[in-house]
CSV table of C-alpha atoms in Angstrom, one decimal:
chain,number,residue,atom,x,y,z
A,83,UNK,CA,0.0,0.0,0.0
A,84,UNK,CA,1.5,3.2,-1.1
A,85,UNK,CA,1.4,6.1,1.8
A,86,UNK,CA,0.4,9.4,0.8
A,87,UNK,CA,2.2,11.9,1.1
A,88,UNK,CA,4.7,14.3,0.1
A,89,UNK,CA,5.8,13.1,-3.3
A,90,UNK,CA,3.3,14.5,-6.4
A,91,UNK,CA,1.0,11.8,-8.0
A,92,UNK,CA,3.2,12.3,-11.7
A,93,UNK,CA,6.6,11.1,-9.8
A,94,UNK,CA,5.5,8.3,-7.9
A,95,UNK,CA,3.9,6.6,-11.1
A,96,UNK,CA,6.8,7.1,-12.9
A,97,UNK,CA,8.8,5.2,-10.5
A,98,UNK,CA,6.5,2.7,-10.5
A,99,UNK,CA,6.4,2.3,-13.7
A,100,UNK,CA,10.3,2.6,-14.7
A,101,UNK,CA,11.9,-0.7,-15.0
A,102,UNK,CA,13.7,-1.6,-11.6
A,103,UNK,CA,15.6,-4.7,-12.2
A,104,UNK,CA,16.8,-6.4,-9.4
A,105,UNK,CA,20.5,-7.4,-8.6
A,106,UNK,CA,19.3,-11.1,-7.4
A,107,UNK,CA,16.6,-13.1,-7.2
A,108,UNK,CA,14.2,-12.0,-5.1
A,109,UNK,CA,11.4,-14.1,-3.0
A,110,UNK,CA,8.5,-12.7,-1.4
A,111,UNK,CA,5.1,-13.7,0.1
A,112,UNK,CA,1.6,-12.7,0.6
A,113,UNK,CA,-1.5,-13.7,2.5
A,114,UNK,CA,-4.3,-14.1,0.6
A,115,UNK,CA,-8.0,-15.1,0.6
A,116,UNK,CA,-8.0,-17.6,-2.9
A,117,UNK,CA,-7.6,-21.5,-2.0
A,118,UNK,CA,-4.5,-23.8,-3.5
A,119,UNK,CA,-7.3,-25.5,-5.1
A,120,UNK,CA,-7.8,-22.4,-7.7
A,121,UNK,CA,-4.7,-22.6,-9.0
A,122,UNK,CA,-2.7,-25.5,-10.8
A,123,UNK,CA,0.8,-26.6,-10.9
A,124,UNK,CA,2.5,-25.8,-14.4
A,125,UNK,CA,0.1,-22.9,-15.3
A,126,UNK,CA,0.4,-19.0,-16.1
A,127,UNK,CA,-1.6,-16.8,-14.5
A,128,UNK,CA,-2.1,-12.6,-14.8
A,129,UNK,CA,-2.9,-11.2,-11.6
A,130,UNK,CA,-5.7,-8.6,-12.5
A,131,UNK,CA,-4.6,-5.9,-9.8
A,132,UNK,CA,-1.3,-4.4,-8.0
A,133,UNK,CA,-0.2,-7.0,-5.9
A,134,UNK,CA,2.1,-6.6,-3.1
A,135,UNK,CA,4.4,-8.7,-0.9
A,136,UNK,CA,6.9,-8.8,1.2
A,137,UNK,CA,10.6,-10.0,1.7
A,138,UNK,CA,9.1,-11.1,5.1
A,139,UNK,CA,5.6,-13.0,6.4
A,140,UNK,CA,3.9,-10.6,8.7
A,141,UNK,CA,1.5,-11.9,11.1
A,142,UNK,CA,-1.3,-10.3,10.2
A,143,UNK,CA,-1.0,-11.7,6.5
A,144,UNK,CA,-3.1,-14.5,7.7
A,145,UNK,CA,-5.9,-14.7,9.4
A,146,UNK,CA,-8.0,-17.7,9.2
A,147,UNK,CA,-10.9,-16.9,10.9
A,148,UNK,CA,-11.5,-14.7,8.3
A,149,UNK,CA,-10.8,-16.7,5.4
A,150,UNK,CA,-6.9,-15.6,4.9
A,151,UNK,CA,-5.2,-18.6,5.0
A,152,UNK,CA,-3.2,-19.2,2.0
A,153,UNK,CA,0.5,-18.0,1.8
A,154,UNK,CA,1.3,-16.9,-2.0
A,155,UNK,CA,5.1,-17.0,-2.1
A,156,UNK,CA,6.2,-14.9,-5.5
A,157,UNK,CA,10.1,-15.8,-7.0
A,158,UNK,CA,11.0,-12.5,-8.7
A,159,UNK,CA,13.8,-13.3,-11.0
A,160,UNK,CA,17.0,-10.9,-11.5
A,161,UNK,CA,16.9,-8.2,-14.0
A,162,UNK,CA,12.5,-8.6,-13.5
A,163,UNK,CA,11.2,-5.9,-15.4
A,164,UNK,CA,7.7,-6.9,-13.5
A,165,UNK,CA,8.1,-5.9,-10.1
A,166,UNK,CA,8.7,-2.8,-8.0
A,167,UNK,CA,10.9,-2.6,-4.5
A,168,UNK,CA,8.2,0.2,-3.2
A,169,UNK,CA,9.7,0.2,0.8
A,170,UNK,CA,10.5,4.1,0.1
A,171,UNK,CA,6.7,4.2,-0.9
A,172,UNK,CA,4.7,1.9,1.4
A,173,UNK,CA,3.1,3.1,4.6
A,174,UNK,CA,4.0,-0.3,5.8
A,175,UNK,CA,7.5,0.7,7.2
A,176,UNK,CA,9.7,-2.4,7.6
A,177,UNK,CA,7.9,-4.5,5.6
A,178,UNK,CA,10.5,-4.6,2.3
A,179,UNK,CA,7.3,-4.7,-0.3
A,180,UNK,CA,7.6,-5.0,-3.7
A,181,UNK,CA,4.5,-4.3,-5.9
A,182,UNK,CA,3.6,-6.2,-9.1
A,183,UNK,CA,1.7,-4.0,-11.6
A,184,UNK,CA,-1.7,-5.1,-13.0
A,185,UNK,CA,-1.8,-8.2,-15.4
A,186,UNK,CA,1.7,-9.6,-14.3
A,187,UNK,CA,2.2,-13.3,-15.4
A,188,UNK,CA,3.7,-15.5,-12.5
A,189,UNK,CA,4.3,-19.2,-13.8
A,190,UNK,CA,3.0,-21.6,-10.7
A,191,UNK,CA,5.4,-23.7,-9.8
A,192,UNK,CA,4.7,-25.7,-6.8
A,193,UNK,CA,1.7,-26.4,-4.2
A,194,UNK,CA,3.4,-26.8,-0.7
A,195,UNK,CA,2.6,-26.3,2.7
A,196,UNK,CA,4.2,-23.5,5.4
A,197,UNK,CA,5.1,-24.0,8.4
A,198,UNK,CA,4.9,-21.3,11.3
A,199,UNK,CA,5.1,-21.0,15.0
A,200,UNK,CA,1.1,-20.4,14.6
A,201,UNK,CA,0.2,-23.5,12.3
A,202,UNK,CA,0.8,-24.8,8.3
A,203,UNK,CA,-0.8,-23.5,6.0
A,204,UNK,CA,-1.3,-23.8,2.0
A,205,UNK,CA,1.3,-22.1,0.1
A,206,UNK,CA,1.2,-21.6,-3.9
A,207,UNK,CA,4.4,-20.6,-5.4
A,208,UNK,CA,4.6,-18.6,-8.2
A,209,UNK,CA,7.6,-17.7,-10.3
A,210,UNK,CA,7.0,-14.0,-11.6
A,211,UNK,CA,7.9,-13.0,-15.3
A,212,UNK,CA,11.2,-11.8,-16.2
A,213,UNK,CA,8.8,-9.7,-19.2
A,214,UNK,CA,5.3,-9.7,-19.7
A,215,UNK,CA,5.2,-9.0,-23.3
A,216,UNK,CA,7.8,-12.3,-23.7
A,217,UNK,CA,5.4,-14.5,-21.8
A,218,UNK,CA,2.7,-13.3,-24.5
A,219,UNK,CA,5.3,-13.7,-27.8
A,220,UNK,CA,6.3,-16.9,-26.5
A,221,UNK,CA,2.6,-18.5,-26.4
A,222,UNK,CA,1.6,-16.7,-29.7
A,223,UNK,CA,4.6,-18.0,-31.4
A,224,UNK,CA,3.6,-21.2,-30.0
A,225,UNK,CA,0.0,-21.5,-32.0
A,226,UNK,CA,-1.6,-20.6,-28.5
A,227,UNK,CA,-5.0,-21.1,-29.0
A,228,UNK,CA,-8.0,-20.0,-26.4
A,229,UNK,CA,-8.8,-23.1,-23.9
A,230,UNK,CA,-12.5,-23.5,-23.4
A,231,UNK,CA,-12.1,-24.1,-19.7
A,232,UNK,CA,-10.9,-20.8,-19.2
A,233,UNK,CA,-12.3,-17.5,-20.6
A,234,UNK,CA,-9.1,-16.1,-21.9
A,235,UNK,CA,-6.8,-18.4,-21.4
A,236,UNK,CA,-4.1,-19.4,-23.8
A,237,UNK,CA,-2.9,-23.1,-24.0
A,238,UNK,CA,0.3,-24.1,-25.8
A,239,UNK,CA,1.2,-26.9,-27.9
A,240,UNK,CA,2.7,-27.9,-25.0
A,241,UNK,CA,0.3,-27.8,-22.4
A,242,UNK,CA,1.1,-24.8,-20.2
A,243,UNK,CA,-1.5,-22.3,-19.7
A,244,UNK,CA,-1.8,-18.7,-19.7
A,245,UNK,CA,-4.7,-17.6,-17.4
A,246,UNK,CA,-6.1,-14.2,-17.3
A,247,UNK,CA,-7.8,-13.0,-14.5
A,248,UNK,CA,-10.6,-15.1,-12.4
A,249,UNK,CA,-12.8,-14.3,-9.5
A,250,UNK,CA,-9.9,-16.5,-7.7
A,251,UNK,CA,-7.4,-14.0,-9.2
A,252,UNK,CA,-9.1,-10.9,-7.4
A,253,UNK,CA,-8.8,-12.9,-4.1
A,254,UNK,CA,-5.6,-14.0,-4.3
A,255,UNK,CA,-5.0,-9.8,-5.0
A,256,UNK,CA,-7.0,-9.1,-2.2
């Protein structure tokens, strides 16, 4: 969540939106209210909002007697044109966000569990795009063709998906 504040609206959306390529590989995670059972191993997804996570699991990420119990765990790879370290920006001091822009494609790449000191819980890992618009060549050049399971989603010749945005999607950015 971005804090408001001093800086003017034109200079804080260009520095989200210039490219800020990491050094290193970066992993971060999320609480969120979607199930593991809305996503699948081996499929691309586009996350219809700004999502952000953090370098570290807050507490108060998940909550399950509210329905947060799922830990979304996001692999940002080096040089990721796709994601945003926004701790200058957040009014979450301490947290070390970074912020995905709308319609990022994350790869999922495993269905686990987390362990904390409070309980395990589901975790969905997600490997985020290095470039969205070579996630979108690559299944074009690839004959993708529109699966009927999935409104908008692109299927390969080699069986990966592309998913655009669900209702499972909003939760997940919610």
């Amino acid at each position: 969540a971005l804090q408001p504040g001093n800086q003017p609206e034109v200079a804080r959306f260009n520095l989200l939106n210039s490219p800020q390529q990491k050094p290193e590989v970066v992993v971060t995670l999320r609480g969120s209210y979607a199930k593991a059972t809305d996503f699948q191993v081996g499929t691309w997804y586009r996350f219809p909002m700004l999502v952000a996570s953090s370098l570290k699991l807050q507490p108060n990420f998940l909550n399950p007697q509210n329905g947060k119990s799922l830990v979304i765990e996001f692999t940002i790879p080096k040089d990721c044109m796709n994601a945003g370290y926004i701790e200058g920006l957040s009014w979450f001091a301490g947290e070390e966000e970074y912020l995905l822009p709308p319609y990022t494609a994350a790869h999922c790449t495993a269905i686990t569990n987390h362990h904390t000191a409070t309980g395990t819980y589901p975790k969905v890992q997600f490997l985020v795009a290095k470039d969205n618009v070579a996630v979108e060549q690559e299944f074009e050049s690839q004959g993708a063709t529109t699966a009927d399971s999935a409104p908008r989603a692109y299927t390969s010749r080699n069986s990966q998906r592309l998913r655009m945005p669900t209702a499972a999607m909003y939760k997940l950015c919610n």
